[in-house]
mmCIF file of C-alpha atoms in Angstrom:
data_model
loop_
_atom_site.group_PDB
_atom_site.id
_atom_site.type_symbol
_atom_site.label_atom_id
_atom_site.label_comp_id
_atom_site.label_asym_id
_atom_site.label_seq_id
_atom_site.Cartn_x
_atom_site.Cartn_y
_atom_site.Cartn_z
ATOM 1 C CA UNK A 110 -9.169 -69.002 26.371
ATOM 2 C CA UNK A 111 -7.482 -66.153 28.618
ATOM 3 C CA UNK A 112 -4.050 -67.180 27.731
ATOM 4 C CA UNK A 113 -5.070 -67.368 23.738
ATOM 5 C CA UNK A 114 -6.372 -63.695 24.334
ATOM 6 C CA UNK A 115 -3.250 -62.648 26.202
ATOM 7 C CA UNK A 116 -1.145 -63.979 23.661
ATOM 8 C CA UNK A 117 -2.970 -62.227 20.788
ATOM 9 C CA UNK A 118 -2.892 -58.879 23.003
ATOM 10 C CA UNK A 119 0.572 -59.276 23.885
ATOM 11 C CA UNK A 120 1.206 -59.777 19.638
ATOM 12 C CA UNK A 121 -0.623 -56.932 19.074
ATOM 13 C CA UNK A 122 0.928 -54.739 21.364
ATOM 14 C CA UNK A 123 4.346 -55.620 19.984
ATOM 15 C CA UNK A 124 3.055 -55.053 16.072
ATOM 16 C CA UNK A 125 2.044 -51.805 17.306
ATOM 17 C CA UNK A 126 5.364 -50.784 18.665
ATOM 18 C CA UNK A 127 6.924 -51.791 15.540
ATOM 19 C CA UNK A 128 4.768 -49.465 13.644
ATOM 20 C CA UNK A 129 5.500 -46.302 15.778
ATOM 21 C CA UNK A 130 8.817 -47.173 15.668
ATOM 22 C CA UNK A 131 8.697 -47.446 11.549
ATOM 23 C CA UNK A 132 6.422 -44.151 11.973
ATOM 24 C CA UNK A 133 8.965 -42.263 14.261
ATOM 25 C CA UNK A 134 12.204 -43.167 12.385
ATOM 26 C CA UNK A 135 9.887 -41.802 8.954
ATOM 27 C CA UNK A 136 9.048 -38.404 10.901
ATOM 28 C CA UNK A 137 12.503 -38.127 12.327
ATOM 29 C CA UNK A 138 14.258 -38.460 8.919
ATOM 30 C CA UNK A 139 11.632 -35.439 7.614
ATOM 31 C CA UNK A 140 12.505 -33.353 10.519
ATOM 32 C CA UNK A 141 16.072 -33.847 9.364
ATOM 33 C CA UNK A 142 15.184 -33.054 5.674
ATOM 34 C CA UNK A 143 13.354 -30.027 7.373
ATOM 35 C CA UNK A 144 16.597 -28.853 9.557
ATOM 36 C CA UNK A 145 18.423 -28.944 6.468
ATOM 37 C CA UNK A 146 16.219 -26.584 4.582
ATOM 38 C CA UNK A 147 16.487 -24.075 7.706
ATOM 39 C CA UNK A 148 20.999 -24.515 8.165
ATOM 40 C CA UNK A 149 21.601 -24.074 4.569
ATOM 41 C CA UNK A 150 18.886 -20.895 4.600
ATOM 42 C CA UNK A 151 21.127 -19.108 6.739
ATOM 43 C CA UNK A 152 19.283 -19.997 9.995
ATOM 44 C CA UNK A 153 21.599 -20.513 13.144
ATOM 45 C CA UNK A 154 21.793 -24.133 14.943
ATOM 46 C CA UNK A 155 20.832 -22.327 18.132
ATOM 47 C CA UNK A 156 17.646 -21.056 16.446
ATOM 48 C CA UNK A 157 16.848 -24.610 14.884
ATOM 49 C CA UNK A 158 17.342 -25.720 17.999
ATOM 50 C CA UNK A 159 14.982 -23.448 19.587
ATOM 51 C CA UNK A 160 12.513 -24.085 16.995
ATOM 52 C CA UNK A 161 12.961 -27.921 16.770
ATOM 53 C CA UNK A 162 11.957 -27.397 21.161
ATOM 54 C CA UNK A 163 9.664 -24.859 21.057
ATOM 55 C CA UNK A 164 7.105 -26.549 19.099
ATOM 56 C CA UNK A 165 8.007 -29.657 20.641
ATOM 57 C CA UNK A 166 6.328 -28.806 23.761
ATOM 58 C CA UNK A 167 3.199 -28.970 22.061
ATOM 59 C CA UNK A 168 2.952 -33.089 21.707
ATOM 60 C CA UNK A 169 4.687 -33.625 24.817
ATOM 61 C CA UNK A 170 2.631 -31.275 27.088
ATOM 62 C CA UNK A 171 -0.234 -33.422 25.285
ATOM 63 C CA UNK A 172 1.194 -36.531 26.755
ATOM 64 C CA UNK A 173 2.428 -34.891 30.147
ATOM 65 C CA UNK A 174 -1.768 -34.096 30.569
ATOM 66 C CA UNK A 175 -2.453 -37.647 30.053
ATOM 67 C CA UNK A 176 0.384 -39.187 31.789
ATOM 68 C CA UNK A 177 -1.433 -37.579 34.732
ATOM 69 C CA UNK A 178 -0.609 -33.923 35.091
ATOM 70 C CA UNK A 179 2.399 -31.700 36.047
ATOM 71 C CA UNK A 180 2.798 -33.744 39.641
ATOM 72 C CA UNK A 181 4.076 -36.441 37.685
ATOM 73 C CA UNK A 182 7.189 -34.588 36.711
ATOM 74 C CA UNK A 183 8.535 -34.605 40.516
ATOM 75 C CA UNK A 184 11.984 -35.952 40.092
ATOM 76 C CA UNK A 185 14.662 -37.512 42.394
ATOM 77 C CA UNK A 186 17.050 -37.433 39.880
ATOM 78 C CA UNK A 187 17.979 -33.484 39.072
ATOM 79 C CA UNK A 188 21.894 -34.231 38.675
ATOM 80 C CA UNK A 189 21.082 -36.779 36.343
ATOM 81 C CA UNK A 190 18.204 -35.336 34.656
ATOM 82 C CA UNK A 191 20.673 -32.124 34.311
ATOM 83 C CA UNK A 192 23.455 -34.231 32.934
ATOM 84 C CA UNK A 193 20.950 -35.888 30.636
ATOM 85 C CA UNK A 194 20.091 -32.567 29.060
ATOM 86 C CA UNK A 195 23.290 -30.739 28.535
ATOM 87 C CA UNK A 196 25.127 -33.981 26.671
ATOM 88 C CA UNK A 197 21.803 -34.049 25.079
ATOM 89 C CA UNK A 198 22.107 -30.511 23.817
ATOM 90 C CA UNK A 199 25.098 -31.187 22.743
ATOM 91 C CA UNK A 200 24.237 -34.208 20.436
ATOM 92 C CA UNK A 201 21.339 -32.261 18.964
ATOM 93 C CA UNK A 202 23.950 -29.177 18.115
ATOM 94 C CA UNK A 203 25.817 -31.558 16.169
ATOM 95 C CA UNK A 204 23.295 -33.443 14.448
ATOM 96 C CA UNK A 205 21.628 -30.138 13.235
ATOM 97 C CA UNK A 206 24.869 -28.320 12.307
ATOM 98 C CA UNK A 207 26.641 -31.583 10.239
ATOM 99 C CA UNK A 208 23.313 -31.327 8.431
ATOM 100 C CA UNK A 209 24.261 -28.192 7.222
ATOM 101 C CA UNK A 210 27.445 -29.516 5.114
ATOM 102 C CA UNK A 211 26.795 -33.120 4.919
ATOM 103 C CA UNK A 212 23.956 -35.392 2.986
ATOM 104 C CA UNK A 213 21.407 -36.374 5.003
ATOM 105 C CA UNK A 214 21.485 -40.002 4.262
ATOM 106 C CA UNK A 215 25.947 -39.622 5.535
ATOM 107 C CA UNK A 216 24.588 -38.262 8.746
ATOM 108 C CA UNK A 217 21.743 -40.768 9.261
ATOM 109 C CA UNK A 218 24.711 -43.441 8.628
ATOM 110 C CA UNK A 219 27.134 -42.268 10.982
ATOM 111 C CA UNK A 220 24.206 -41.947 13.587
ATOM 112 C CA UNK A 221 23.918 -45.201 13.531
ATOM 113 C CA UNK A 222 26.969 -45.733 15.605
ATOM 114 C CA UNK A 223 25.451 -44.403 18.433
ATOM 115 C CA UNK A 224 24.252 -48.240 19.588
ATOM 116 C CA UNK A 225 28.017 -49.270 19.192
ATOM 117 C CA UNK A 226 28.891 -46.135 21.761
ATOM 118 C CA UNK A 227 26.735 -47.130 23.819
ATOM 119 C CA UNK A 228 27.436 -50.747 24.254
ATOM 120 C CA UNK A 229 31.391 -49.841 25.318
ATOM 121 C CA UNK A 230 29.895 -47.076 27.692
ATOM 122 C CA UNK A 231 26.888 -48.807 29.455
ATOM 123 C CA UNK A 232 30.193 -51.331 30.467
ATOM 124 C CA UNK A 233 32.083 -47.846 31.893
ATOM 125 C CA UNK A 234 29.213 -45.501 32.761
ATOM 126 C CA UNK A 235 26.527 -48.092 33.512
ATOM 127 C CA UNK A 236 28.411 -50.908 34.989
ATOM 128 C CA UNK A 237 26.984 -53.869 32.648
ATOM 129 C CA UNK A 238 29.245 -56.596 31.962
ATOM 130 C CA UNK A 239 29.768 -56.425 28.320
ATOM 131 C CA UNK A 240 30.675 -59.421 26.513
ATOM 132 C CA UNK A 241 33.374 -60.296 24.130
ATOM 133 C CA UNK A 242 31.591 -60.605 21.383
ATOM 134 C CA UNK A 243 29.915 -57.283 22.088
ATOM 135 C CA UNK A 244 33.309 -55.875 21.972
ATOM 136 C CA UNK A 245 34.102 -57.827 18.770
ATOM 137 C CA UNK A 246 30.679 -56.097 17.237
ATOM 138 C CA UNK A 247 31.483 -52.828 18.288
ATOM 139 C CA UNK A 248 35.129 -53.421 16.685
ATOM 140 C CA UNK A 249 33.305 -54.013 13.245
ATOM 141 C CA UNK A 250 30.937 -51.474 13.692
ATOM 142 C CA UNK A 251 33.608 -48.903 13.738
ATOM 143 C CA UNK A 252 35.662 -50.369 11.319
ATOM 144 C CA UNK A 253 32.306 -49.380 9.077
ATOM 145 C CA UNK A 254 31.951 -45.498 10.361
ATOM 146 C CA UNK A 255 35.386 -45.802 8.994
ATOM 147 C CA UNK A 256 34.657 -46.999 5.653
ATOM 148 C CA UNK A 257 32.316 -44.118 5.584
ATOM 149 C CA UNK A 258 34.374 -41.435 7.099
ATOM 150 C CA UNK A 259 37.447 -42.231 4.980
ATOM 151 C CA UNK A 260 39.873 -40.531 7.067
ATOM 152 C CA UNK A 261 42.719 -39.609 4.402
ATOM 153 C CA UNK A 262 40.920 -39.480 1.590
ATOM 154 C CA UNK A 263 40.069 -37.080 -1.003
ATOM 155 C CA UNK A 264 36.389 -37.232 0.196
ATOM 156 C CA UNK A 265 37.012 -36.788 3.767
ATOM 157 C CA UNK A 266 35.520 -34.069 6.069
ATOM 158 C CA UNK A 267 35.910 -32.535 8.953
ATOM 159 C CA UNK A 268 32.894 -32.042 9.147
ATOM 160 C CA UNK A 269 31.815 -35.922 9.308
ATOM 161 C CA UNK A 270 33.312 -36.175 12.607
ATOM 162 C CA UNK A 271 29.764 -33.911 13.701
ATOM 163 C CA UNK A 272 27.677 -36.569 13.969
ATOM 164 C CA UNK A 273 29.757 -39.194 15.284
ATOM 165 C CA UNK A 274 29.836 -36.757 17.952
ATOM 166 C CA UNK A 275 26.594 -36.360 18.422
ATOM 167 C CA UNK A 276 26.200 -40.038 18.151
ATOM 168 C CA UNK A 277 28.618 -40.243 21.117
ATOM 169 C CA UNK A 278 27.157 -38.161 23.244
ATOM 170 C CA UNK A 279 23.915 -39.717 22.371
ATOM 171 C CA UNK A 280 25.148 -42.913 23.920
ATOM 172 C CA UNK A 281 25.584 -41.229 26.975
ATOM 173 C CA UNK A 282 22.396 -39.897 27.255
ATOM 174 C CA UNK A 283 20.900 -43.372 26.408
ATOM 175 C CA UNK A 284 22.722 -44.497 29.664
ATOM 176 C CA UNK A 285 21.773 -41.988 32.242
ATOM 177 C CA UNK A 286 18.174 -42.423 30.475
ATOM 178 C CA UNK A 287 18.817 -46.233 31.279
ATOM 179 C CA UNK A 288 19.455 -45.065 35.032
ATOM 180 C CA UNK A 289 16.760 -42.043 35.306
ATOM 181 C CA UNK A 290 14.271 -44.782 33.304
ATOM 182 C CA UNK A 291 14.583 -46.946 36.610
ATOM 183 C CA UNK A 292 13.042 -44.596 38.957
ATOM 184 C CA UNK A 293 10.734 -42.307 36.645
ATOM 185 C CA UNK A 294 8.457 -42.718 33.393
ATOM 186 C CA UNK A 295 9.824 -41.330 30.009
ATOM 187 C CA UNK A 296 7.657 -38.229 29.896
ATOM 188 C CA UNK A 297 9.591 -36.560 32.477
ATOM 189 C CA UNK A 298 12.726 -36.955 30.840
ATOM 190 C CA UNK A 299 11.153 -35.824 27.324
ATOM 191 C CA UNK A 300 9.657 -32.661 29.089
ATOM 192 C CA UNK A 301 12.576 -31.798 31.093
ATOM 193 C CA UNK A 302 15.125 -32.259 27.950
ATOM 194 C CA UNK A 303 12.384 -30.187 26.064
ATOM 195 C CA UNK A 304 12.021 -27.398 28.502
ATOM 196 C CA UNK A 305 15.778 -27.329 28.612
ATOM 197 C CA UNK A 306 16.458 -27.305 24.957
ATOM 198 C CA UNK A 307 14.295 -24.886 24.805
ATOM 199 C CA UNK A 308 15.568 -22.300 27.223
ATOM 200 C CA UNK A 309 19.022 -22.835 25.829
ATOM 201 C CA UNK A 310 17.747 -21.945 22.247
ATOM 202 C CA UNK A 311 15.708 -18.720 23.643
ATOM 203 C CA UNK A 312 18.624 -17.237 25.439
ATOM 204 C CA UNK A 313 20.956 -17.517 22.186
ATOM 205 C CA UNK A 314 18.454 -15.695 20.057
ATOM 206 C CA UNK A 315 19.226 -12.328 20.761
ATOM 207 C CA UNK A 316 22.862 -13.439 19.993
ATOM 208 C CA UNK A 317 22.164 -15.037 16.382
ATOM 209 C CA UNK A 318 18.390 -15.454 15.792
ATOM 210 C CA UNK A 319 16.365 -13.962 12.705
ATOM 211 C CA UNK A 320 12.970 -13.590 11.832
ATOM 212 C CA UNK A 321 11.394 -15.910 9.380
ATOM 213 C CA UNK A 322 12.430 -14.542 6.188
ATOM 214 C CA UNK A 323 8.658 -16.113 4.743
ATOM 215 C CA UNK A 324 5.800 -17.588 6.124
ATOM 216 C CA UNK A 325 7.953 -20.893 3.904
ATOM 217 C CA UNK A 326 10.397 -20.146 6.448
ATOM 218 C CA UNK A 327 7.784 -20.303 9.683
ATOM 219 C CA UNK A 328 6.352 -23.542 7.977
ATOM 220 C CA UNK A 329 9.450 -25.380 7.993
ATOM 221 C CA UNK A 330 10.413 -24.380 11.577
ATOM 222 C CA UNK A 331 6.936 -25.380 13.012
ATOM 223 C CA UNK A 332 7.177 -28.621 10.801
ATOM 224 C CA UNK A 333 10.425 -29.354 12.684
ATOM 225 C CA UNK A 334 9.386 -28.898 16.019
ATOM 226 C CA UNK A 335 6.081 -30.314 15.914
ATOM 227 C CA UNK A 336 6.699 -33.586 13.579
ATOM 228 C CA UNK A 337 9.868 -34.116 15.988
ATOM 229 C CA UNK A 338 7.556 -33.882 19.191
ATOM 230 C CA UNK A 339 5.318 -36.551 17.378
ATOM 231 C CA UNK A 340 8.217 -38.410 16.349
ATOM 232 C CA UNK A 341 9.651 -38.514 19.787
ATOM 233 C CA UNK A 342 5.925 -39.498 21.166
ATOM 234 C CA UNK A 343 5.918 -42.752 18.933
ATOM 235 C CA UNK A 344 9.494 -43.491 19.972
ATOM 236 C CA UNK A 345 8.520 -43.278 23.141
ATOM 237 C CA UNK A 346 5.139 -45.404 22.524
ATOM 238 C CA UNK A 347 7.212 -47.934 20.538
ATOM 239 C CA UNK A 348 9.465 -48.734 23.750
ATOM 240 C CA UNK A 349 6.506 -49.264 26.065
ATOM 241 C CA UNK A 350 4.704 -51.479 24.190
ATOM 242 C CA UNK A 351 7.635 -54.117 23.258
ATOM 243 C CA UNK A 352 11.354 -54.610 24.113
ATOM 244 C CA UNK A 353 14.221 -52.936 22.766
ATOM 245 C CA UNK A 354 15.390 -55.887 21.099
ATOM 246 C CA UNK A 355 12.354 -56.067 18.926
ATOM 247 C CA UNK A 356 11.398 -52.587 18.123
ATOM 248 C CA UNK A 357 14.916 -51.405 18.080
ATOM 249 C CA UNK A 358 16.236 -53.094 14.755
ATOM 250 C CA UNK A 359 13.245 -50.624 12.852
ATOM 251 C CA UNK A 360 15.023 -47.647 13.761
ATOM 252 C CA UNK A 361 17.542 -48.473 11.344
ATOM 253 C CA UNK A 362 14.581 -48.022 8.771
ATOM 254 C CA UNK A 363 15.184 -44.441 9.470
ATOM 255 C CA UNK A 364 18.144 -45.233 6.293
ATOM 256 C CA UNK A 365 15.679 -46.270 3.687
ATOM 257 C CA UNK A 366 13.826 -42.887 4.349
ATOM 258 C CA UNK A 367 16.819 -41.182 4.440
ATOM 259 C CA UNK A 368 17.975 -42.594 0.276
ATOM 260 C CA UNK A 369 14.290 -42.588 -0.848
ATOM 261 C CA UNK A 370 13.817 -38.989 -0.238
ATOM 262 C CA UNK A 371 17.256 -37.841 -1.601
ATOM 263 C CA UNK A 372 17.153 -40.168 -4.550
ATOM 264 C CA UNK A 373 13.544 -39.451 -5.446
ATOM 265 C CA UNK A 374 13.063 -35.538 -4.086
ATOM 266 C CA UNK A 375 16.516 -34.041 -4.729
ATOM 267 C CA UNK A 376 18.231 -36.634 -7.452
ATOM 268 C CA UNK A 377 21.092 -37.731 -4.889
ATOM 269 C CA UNK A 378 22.523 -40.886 -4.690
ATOM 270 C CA UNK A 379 24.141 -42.081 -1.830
ATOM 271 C CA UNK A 380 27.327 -42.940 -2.304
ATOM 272 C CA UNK A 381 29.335 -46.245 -2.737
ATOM 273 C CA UNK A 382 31.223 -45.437 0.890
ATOM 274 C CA UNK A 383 27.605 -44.629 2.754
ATOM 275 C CA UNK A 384 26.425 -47.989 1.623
ATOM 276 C CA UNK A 385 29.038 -50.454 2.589
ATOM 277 C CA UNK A 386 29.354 -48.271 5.649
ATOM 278 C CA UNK A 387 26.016 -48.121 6.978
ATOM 279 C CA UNK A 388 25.243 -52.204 6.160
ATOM 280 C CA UNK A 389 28.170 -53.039 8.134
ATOM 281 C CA UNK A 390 27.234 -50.485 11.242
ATOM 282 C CA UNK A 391 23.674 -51.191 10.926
ATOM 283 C CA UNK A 392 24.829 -55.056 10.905
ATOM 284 C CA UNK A 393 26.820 -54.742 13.871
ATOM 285 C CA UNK A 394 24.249 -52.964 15.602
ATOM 286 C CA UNK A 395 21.643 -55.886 14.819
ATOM 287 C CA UNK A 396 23.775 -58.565 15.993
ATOM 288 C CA UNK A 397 24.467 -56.978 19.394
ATOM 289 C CA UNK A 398 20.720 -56.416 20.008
ATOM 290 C CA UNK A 399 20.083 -59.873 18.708
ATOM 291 C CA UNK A 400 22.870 -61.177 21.530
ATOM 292 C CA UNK A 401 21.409 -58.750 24.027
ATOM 293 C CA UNK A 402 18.015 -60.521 23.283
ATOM 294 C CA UNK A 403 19.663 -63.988 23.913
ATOM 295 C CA UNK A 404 20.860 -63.021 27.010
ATOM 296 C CA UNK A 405 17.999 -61.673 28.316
ATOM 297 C CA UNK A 406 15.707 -64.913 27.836
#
């Protein structure tokens, strides 16, 4: 009877994390809808950014309190945690800036090759052993941020090389997270990249920042921060509750939301490129997770 209930908690538990991962990658695709609205209204990254963190600090203080308190955030990892937030500044500044010129549902895509980054650099950075047919994945995966990107063509953009960027330097992150993750819980990386964020954001305003042209304007920049501190809080959730190989696949659901909104909100298509491109990163992204999964049991 106790292993029939720990079963059926344990199945729970991971149908729960699937959710807030489904729930995050919704809220997280809004925010980006959201950042939009505020680039192409003349608002500053640095003061998106600021926003996005500001409000932020709202759900994760929330957690922080119920994690146990400020003495929880005593690190042993400041060089790290320091690292962690200043490539992570950086991915965020190109996220919200490509959003600016690009369709939302181009930069979701690209995004999605921040697993494939991450797989060559946990090999580098975090001294995994990665496998051939990792490599051979990654290969693919590229060859389909390619297909998007269409270097050479009369489409192309400088500006798509933003978020593979920020999807770069995302993978970084992931991997000193992977490191600072072995010592500390999650919420004191989320606060510290918060606070820093932040602070960064504040000390640019006098620089570039404007008032909210309309309480519209102050709407969409407390949407931002506080649906992306609630998206980060079920992200977080999500990997507690089951393993990255199960919950992580549903992050690529973050695409759907991407096309539904611009198809049924704004009339957008996404384009011919976008889809072949995305199915064969998101593809090459499932298939090392699903080898990563293999290897683990």
């Amino acid at each position: 009877m106790a292993q029939v209930l720990s079963a059926q908690s344990s199945r729970d538990a991971v149908l729960t994390g699937i959710a807030c991962m489904c729930g995050a990658a919704g809220l997280f695709t809004i925010m980006d809808f959201l950042i939009k609205i505020m680039a192409t209204s003349g608002y500053h990254t640095f003061q998106i950014l600021f926003a996005r963190s500001l409000f932020a600090m709202i759900p994760v203080l929330w957690i922080v309190q119920r994690a146990g308190g400020f003495r929880i955030l005593r690190t042993r990892n400041p060089k790290l945690h320091l690292l962690r937030c200043c490539f992570g500044a950086v991915s965020m500044i190109c996220f919200f800036t490509a959003y600016k010129y690009l369709p939302v549902s181009g930069v979701v895509a690209l995004g999605f090759s921040a697993p494939l980054f991450m797989t060559a650099l946990s090999g580098v950075l975090g001294g995994d052993k990665v496998q051939l047919a990792h490599w051979f994945a990654v290969l693919v995966g590229f060859a389909g941020v390619l297909y998007i990107v269409q270097p050479g063509g009369d489409s192309f953009s400088l500006w798509s090389l933003l978020p593979i960027g920020g999807a770069m330097t995302y993978a970084v992150v992931s991997v000193l997270i992977r490191r600072i993750g072995s010592t500390e819980p999650a919420v004191v990386t989320v606060f510290y990249f918060t606070s820093f964020t932040t602070v960064l954001g504040l000390l640019a305003l006098p620089f570039i920042g404007m008032w909210p042209q309309s309480l519209h304007d102050l709407a969409v920049m407390v949407g931002v921060g506080l649906i992306g501190g609630v998206a980060q809080v079920l992200m977080t959730r999500a990997f507690t509750l089951a393993p990255v190989s199960v919950v992580g696949p549903f992050d690529y659901t973050a695409m759907l939301w991407a096309v539904a909104i611009e198809a049924l909100v704004l009339g957008i298509l996404p384009t011919e490129a976008v889809v072949t491109g995305s199915a064969i990163v998101i593809a090459s992204g499932l298939y090392i997770l699903y080898r990563e999964a293999r290897v683990a049991k």
